[in-house]
């Protein structure tokens, strides 16, 4: 199988930092994506990791360890508008993109 | 990126009827996909829409229930046939621009409610 696991829900405070973890099956791994999805809207692309290490893009960073089948999305200086679901998605060599169930993040004042 | 539109944006349908959802892209793309997102769930791939040939369906999805057309490189349709309340979901099309990385970009989705 190609299970992708991430926490169901997280809560954090405005201005804080939050880390959303994602684990996946490593066999056939091609690349890992993070998407943001606000309620009632389509997912929008946030980041892509194919090599080990940290990719930084403004307030958002994404980390990948291919040997461990592990990634995290780091959100800094949280804002209320960051309240959304964050989807971890993995592409495999068969060209399939598989999505995790998503982590619903609630940012509180 | 690409501009992707879907019609209708939402619909309420009666059990046993069929609904065809359209997906239009503003540029030619090789790969188009159809996903379903049930309430509170993540995205599940229904099929890959292949231009000029039959769609490739994922396990659990069949052509009789979800016929797909892909007449050219900018357009695709998904039909949800003989609907039941269990088909109530958001249906999204996405495209892969075949750039590096192979990022998928999503249309706005069609929210379907079956009574």
mmCIF file of C-alpha atoms in Angstrom:
data_model
loop_
_atom_site.group_PDB
_atom_site.id
_atom_site.type_symbol
_atom_site.label_atom_id
_atom_site.label_comp_id
_atom_site.label_asym_id
_atom_site.label_seq_id
_atom_site.Cartn_x
_atom_site.Cartn_y
_atom_site.Cartn_z
ATOM 1 C CA UNK A 1 0.000 0.000 0.000
ATOM 2 C CA UNK A 2 0.934 3.665 -0.116
ATOM 3 C CA UNK A 3 -0.302 4.901 3.252
ATOM 4 C CA UNK A 4 0.328 8.513 4.025
ATOM 5 C CA UNK A 5 -0.175 9.462 7.652
ATOM 6 C CA UNK A 6 -0.567 12.879 9.205
ATOM 7 C CA UNK A 7 -2.313 14.130 12.344
ATOM 8 C CA UNK A 8 -6.008 14.826 11.988
ATOM 9 C CA UNK A 9 -6.135 18.124 13.832
ATOM 10 C CA UNK A 10 -3.822 20.681 15.392
ATOM 11 C CA UNK A 11 -4.363 23.934 17.220
ATOM 12 C CA UNK A 12 -1.885 26.776 17.609
ATOM 13 C CA UNK A 13 -1.794 30.400 18.684
ATOM 14 C CA UNK A 14 -1.435 33.406 16.415
ATOM 15 C CA UNK A 15 2.238 34.373 16.095
ATOM 16 C CA UNK A 16 3.486 30.949 17.128
ATOM 17 C CA UNK A 17 5.212 28.185 15.143
ATOM 18 C CA UNK A 18 3.575 24.873 14.255
ATOM 19 C CA UNK A 19 5.015 21.721 12.699
ATOM 20 C CA UNK A 20 2.791 19.305 10.796
ATOM 21 C CA UNK A 21 4.315 15.865 10.314
ATOM 22 C CA UNK A 22 3.754 13.405 7.504
ATOM 23 C CA UNK A 23 5.016 9.841 7.136
ATOM 24 C CA UNK A 24 4.745 7.759 4.002
ATOM 25 C CA UNK A 25 5.791 4.458 2.484
ATOM 26 C CA UNK A 26 9.187 4.877 0.861
ATOM 27 C CA UNK A 27 9.047 2.211 -1.861
ATOM 28 C CA UNK A 28 8.835 3.857 -5.272
ATOM 29 C CA UNK A 29 8.991 7.373 -3.805
ATOM 30 C CA UNK A 30 9.302 10.136 -6.375
ATOM 31 C CA UNK A 31 8.479 13.417 -4.614
ATOM 32 C CA UNK A 32 6.452 14.977 -1.811
ATOM 33 C CA UNK A 33 4.068 17.919 -1.945
ATOM 34 C CA UNK A 34 2.271 20.025 0.604
ATOM 35 C CA UNK A 35 -1.041 21.652 -0.272
ATOM 36 C CA UNK A 36 -3.177 24.114 1.644
ATOM 37 C CA UNK A 37 -6.946 23.835 1.455
ATOM 38 C CA UNK A 38 -9.280 26.374 2.980
ATOM 39 C CA UNK A 39 -12.782 25.186 3.745
ATOM 40 C CA UNK A 40 -14.881 24.998 0.599
ATOM 41 C CA UNK A 41 -11.966 25.747 -1.692
ATOM 42 C CA UNK A 42 -9.638 23.733 -3.913
ATOM 43 C CA UNK A 43 -6.184 22.726 -2.679
ATOM 44 C CA UNK A 44 -3.388 25.125 -3.549
ATOM 45 C CA UNK A 45 0.245 24.157 -3.947
ATOM 46 C CA UNK A 46 2.610 25.134 -1.132
ATOM 47 C CA UNK A 47 5.856 23.230 -1.523
ATOM 48 C CA UNK A 48 7.696 20.372 -3.147
ATOM 49 C CA UNK A 49 10.536 18.221 -1.806
ATOM 50 C CA UNK A 50 12.440 15.607 -3.737
ATOM 51 C CA UNK A 51 15.834 15.736 -1.988
ATOM 52 C CA UNK A 52 16.611 15.493 1.712
ATOM 53 C CA UNK A 53 16.643 18.734 3.626
ATOM 54 C CA UNK A 54 14.724 21.888 4.236
ATOM 55 C CA UNK A 55 13.017 24.014 1.591
ATOM 56 C CA UNK A 56 12.142 27.478 2.833
ATOM 57 C CA UNK A 57 9.552 29.731 1.259
ATOM 58 C CA UNK A 58 8.698 32.760 3.342
ATOM 59 C CA UNK A 59 6.844 31.772 6.501
ATOM 60 C CA UNK A 60 6.490 28.193 5.302
ATOM 61 C CA UNK A 61 9.236 25.561 5.224
ATOM 62 C CA UNK A 62 9.097 21.905 4.305
ATOM 63 C CA UNK A 63 11.531 19.191 5.319
ATOM 64 C CA UNK A 64 12.126 15.754 3.846
ATOM 65 C CA UNK A 65 14.018 12.671 4.983
ATOM 66 C CA UNK A 66 13.735 10.045 2.268
ATOM 67 C CA UNK A 67 15.386 7.275 4.284
ATOM 68 C CA UNK A 68 12.888 7.745 7.110
ATOM 69 C CA UNK A 69 9.840 8.319 4.909
ATOM 70 C CA UNK A 70 9.199 11.515 6.840
ATOM 71 C CA UNK A 71 8.351 15.115 6.067
ATOM 72 C CA UNK A 72 7.132 18.091 7.983
ATOM 73 C CA UNK A 73 5.611 21.432 7.104
ATOM 74 C CA UNK A 74 6.704 24.268 9.381
ATOM 75 C CA UNK A 75 4.569 27.377 9.617
ATOM 76 C CA UNK A 76 6.081 30.396 11.369
ATOM 77 C CA UNK A 77 4.503 33.603 12.647
ATOM 78 C CA UNK A 78 1.085 32.055 12.388
ATOM 79 C CA UNK A 79 -1.761 34.216 11.169
ATOM 80 C CA UNK A 80 -5.475 33.658 11.507
ATOM 81 C CA UNK A 81 -5.709 33.133 7.745
ATOM 82 C CA UNK A 82 -3.448 30.088 8.104
ATOM 83 C CA UNK A 83 -6.396 28.175 9.561
ATOM 84 C CA UNK A 84 -6.929 25.515 6.898
ATOM 85 C CA UNK A 85 -6.336 21.878 6.109
ATOM 86 C CA UNK A 86 -2.809 20.945 5.078
ATOM 87 C CA UNK A 87 -2.508 17.977 2.764
ATOM 88 C CA UNK A 88 0.621 15.885 2.383
ATOM 89 C CA UNK A 89 0.816 14.227 -1.039
ATOM 90 C CA UNK A 90 3.374 11.803 -2.423
ATOM 91 C CA UNK A 91 4.082 10.838 -6.002
ATOM 92 C CA UNK A 92 5.352 7.376 -6.738
ATOM 93 C CA UNK A 93 7.137 5.910 -9.725
ATOM 94 C CA UNK A 94 3.852 4.738 -11.207
ATOM 95 C CA UNK A 95 3.005 8.448 -11.561
ATOM 96 C CA UNK A 96 0.249 8.252 -8.981
ATOM 97 C CA UNK A 97 -0.157 11.107 -6.542
ATOM 98 C CA UNK A 98 -1.530 9.924 -3.214
ATOM 99 C CA UNK A 99 -2.923 12.262 -0.613
ATOM 100 C CA UNK A 100 -2.931 11.998 3.136
ATOM 101 C CA UNK A 101 -6.196 12.645 4.950
ATOM 102 C CA UNK A 102 -5.100 16.179 5.757
ATOM 103 C CA UNK A 103 -4.370 18.028 8.991
ATOM 104 C CA UNK A 104 -6.930 20.609 10.031
ATOM 105 C CA UNK A 105 -5.078 23.504 11.622
ATOM 106 C CA UNK A 106 -6.929 26.002 13.781
ATOM 107 C CA UNK A 107 -5.135 29.218 14.657
ATOM 108 C CA UNK A 108 -6.484 30.959 17.755
ATOM 109 C CA UNK A 109 -5.937 34.571 18.814
ATOM 110 C CA UNK B 1 0.483 27.631 -13.336
ATOM 111 C CA UNK B 2 -2.800 27.236 -15.214
ATOM 112 C CA UNK B 3 -6.289 28.660 -14.948
ATOM 113 C CA UNK B 4 -8.774 25.841 -14.453
ATOM 114 C CA UNK B 5 -12.535 26.261 -14.420
ATOM 115 C CA UNK B 6 -15.270 23.782 -13.620
ATOM 116 C CA UNK B 7 -18.988 23.779 -14.350
ATOM 117 C CA UNK B 8 -21.254 23.588 -12.507
ATOM 118 C CA UNK B 9 -19.791 24.896 -9.271
ATOM 119 C CA UNK B 10 -22.507 23.111 -7.339
ATOM 120 C CA UNK B 11 -25.671 21.134 -7.963
ATOM 121 C CA UNK B 12 -28.383 19.324 -6.095
ATOM 122 C CA UNK B 13 -29.612 16.226 -7.886
ATOM 123 C CA UNK B 14 -32.198 13.529 -7.445
ATOM 124 C CA UNK B 15 -31.316 9.920 -6.846
ATOM 125 C CA UNK B 16 -31.029 7.909 -10.057
ATOM 126 C CA UNK B 17 -30.137 10.839 -12.304
ATOM 127 C CA UNK B 18 -26.771 11.673 -13.863
ATOM 128 C CA UNK B 19 -24.659 14.816 -13.803
ATOM 129 C CA UNK B 20 -21.850 15.797 -16.158
ATOM 130 C CA UNK B 21 -19.102 18.031 -14.797
ATOM 131 C CA UNK B 22 -16.928 20.015 -17.175
ATOM 132 C CA UNK B 23 -13.303 21.011 -16.673
ATOM 133 C CA UNK B 24 -11.670 23.625 -18.882
ATOM 134 C CA UNK B 25 -7.994 24.629 -18.829
ATOM 135 C CA UNK B 26 -6.566 27.764 -20.370
ATOM 136 C CA UNK B 27 -3.608 25.936 -21.901
ATOM 137 C CA UNK B 28 -2.915 22.540 -23.420
ATOM 138 C CA UNK B 29 -1.996 19.978 -20.805
ATOM 139 C CA UNK B 30 -1.034 16.359 -21.164
ATOM 140 C CA UNK B 31 -2.275 15.031 -17.853
ATOM 141 C CA UNK B 32 -5.716 15.676 -16.415
ATOM 142 C CA UNK B 33 -7.136 13.954 -13.367
ATOM 143 C CA UNK B 34 -10.455 13.651 -11.593
ATOM 144 C CA UNK B 35 -10.638 13.438 -7.805
ATOM 145 C CA UNK B 36 -13.398 13.040 -5.280
ATOM 146 C CA UNK B 37 -13.332 14.619 -1.864
ATOM 147 C CA UNK B 38 -16.048 13.404 0.469
ATOM 148 C CA UNK B 39 -17.034 15.548 3.438
ATOM 149 C CA UNK B 40 -14.174 15.837 5.900
ATOM 150 C CA UNK B 41 -11.964 13.547 3.855
ATOM 151 C CA UNK B 42 -8.917 14.005 1.683
ATOM 152 C CA UNK B 43 -8.750 13.604 -2.056
ATOM 153 C CA UNK B 44 -9.248 10.248 -3.728
ATOM 154 C CA UNK B 45 -8.168 9.810 -7.317
ATOM 155 C CA UNK B 46 -10.997 8.553 -9.522
ATOM 156 C CA UNK B 47 -9.194 8.368 -12.853
ATOM 157 C CA UNK B 48 -6.664 9.843 -15.219
ATOM 158 C CA UNK B 49 -8.317 11.401 -18.265
ATOM 159 C CA UNK B 50 -6.319 10.426 -21.344
ATOM 160 C CA UNK B 51 -6.643 12.440 -24.527
ATOM 161 C CA UNK B 52 -7.772 10.277 -27.405
ATOM 162 C CA UNK B 53 -8.148 7.087 -25.416
ATOM 163 C CA UNK B 54 -10.132 5.616 -22.551
ATOM 164 C CA UNK B 55 -9.551 6.960 -19.067
ATOM 165 C CA UNK B 56 -7.469 4.994 -16.582
ATOM 166 C CA UNK B 57 -9.550 4.207 -13.496
ATOM 167 C CA UNK B 58 -8.354 3.624 -9.958
ATOM 168 C CA UNK B 59 -9.400 0.635 -7.935
ATOM 169 C CA UNK B 60 -12.999 0.989 -6.819
ATOM 170 C CA UNK B 61 -14.048 3.243 -9.705
ATOM 171 C CA UNK B 62 -15.537 1.981 -12.971
ATOM 172 C CA UNK B 63 -16.321 3.514 -16.326
ATOM 173 C CA UNK B 64 -20.029 2.699 -16.165
ATOM 174 C CA UNK B 65 -20.406 4.783 -13.026
ATOM 175 C CA UNK B 66 -17.955 7.562 -13.881
ATOM 176 C CA UNK B 67 -17.621 7.885 -17.661
ATOM 177 C CA UNK B 68 -14.958 10.397 -18.649
ATOM 178 C CA UNK B 69 -14.341 12.197 -21.906
ATOM 179 C CA UNK B 70 -11.177 13.969 -22.992
ATOM 180 C CA UNK B 71 -11.751 15.238 -26.537
ATOM 181 C CA UNK B 72 -8.738 17.559 -26.583
ATOM 182 C CA UNK B 73 -5.841 18.819 -24.473
ATOM 183 C CA UNK B 74 -7.797 21.607 -22.747
ATOM 184 C CA UNK B 75 -11.103 19.974 -21.813
ATOM 185 C CA UNK B 76 -12.520 16.986 -19.983
ATOM 186 C CA UNK B 77 -15.841 15.864 -18.561
ATOM 187 C CA UNK B 78 -16.730 13.528 -15.723
ATOM 188 C CA UNK B 79 -20.233 12.080 -15.500
ATOM 189 C CA UNK B 80 -21.582 10.747 -12.224
ATOM 190 C CA UNK B 81 -24.183 8.200 -13.329
ATOM 191 C CA UNK B 82 -27.229 6.787 -11.588
ATOM 192 C CA UNK B 83 -26.491 8.865 -8.515
ATOM 193 C CA UNK B 84 -27.162 7.908 -4.934
ATOM 194 C CA UNK B 85 -26.717 9.960 -1.749
ATOM 195 C CA UNK B 86 -23.327 8.281 -1.271
ATOM 196 C CA UNK B 87 -22.111 10.183 -4.342
ATOM 197 C CA UNK B 88 -22.547 13.486 -2.521
ATOM 198 C CA UNK B 89 -19.055 14.924 -2.606
ATOM 199 C CA UNK B 90 -16.819 17.548 -4.093
ATOM 200 C CA UNK B 91 -15.435 16.568 -7.466
ATOM 201 C CA UNK B 92 -12.211 18.232 -8.544
ATOM 202 C CA UNK B 93 -10.259 18.135 -11.751
ATOM 203 C CA UNK B 94 -6.551 18.759 -11.711
ATOM 204 C CA UNK B 95 -3.829 19.157 -14.298
ATOM 205 C CA UNK B 96 -0.169 18.299 -14.321
ATOM 206 C CA UNK B 97 1.760 20.822 -16.365
ATOM 207 C CA UNK B 98 4.565 18.306 -16.905
ATOM 208 C CA UNK B 99 7.018 20.859 -15.611
ATOM 209 C CA UNK B 100 9.522 20.114 -12.908
ATOM 210 C CA UNK B 101 8.224 19.385 -10.334
ATOM 211 C CA UNK B 102 5.127 17.539 -11.535
ATOM 212 C CA UNK B 103 2.876 19.753 -9.515
ATOM 213 C CA UNK B 104 -0.838 19.269 -9.874
ATOM 214 C CA UNK B 105 -3.054 22.327 -9.990
ATOM 215 C CA UNK B 106 -6.667 21.996 -9.027
ATOM 216 C CA UNK B 107 -9.872 23.408 -10.367
ATOM 217 C CA UNK B 108 -12.330 25.065 -7.960
ATOM 218 C CA UNK B 109 -14.372 21.907 -7.566
ATOM 219 C CA UNK B 110 -18.004 20.947 -8.073
ATOM 220 C CA UNK B 111 -20.036 20.428 -4.918
ATOM 221 C CA UNK B 112 -22.623 17.725 -5.577
ATOM 222 C CA UNK B 113 -25.496 16.895 -3.254
ATOM 223 C CA UNK B 114 -27.683 13.911 -4.076
ATOM 224 C CA UNK B 115 -31.074 13.734 -2.387
#
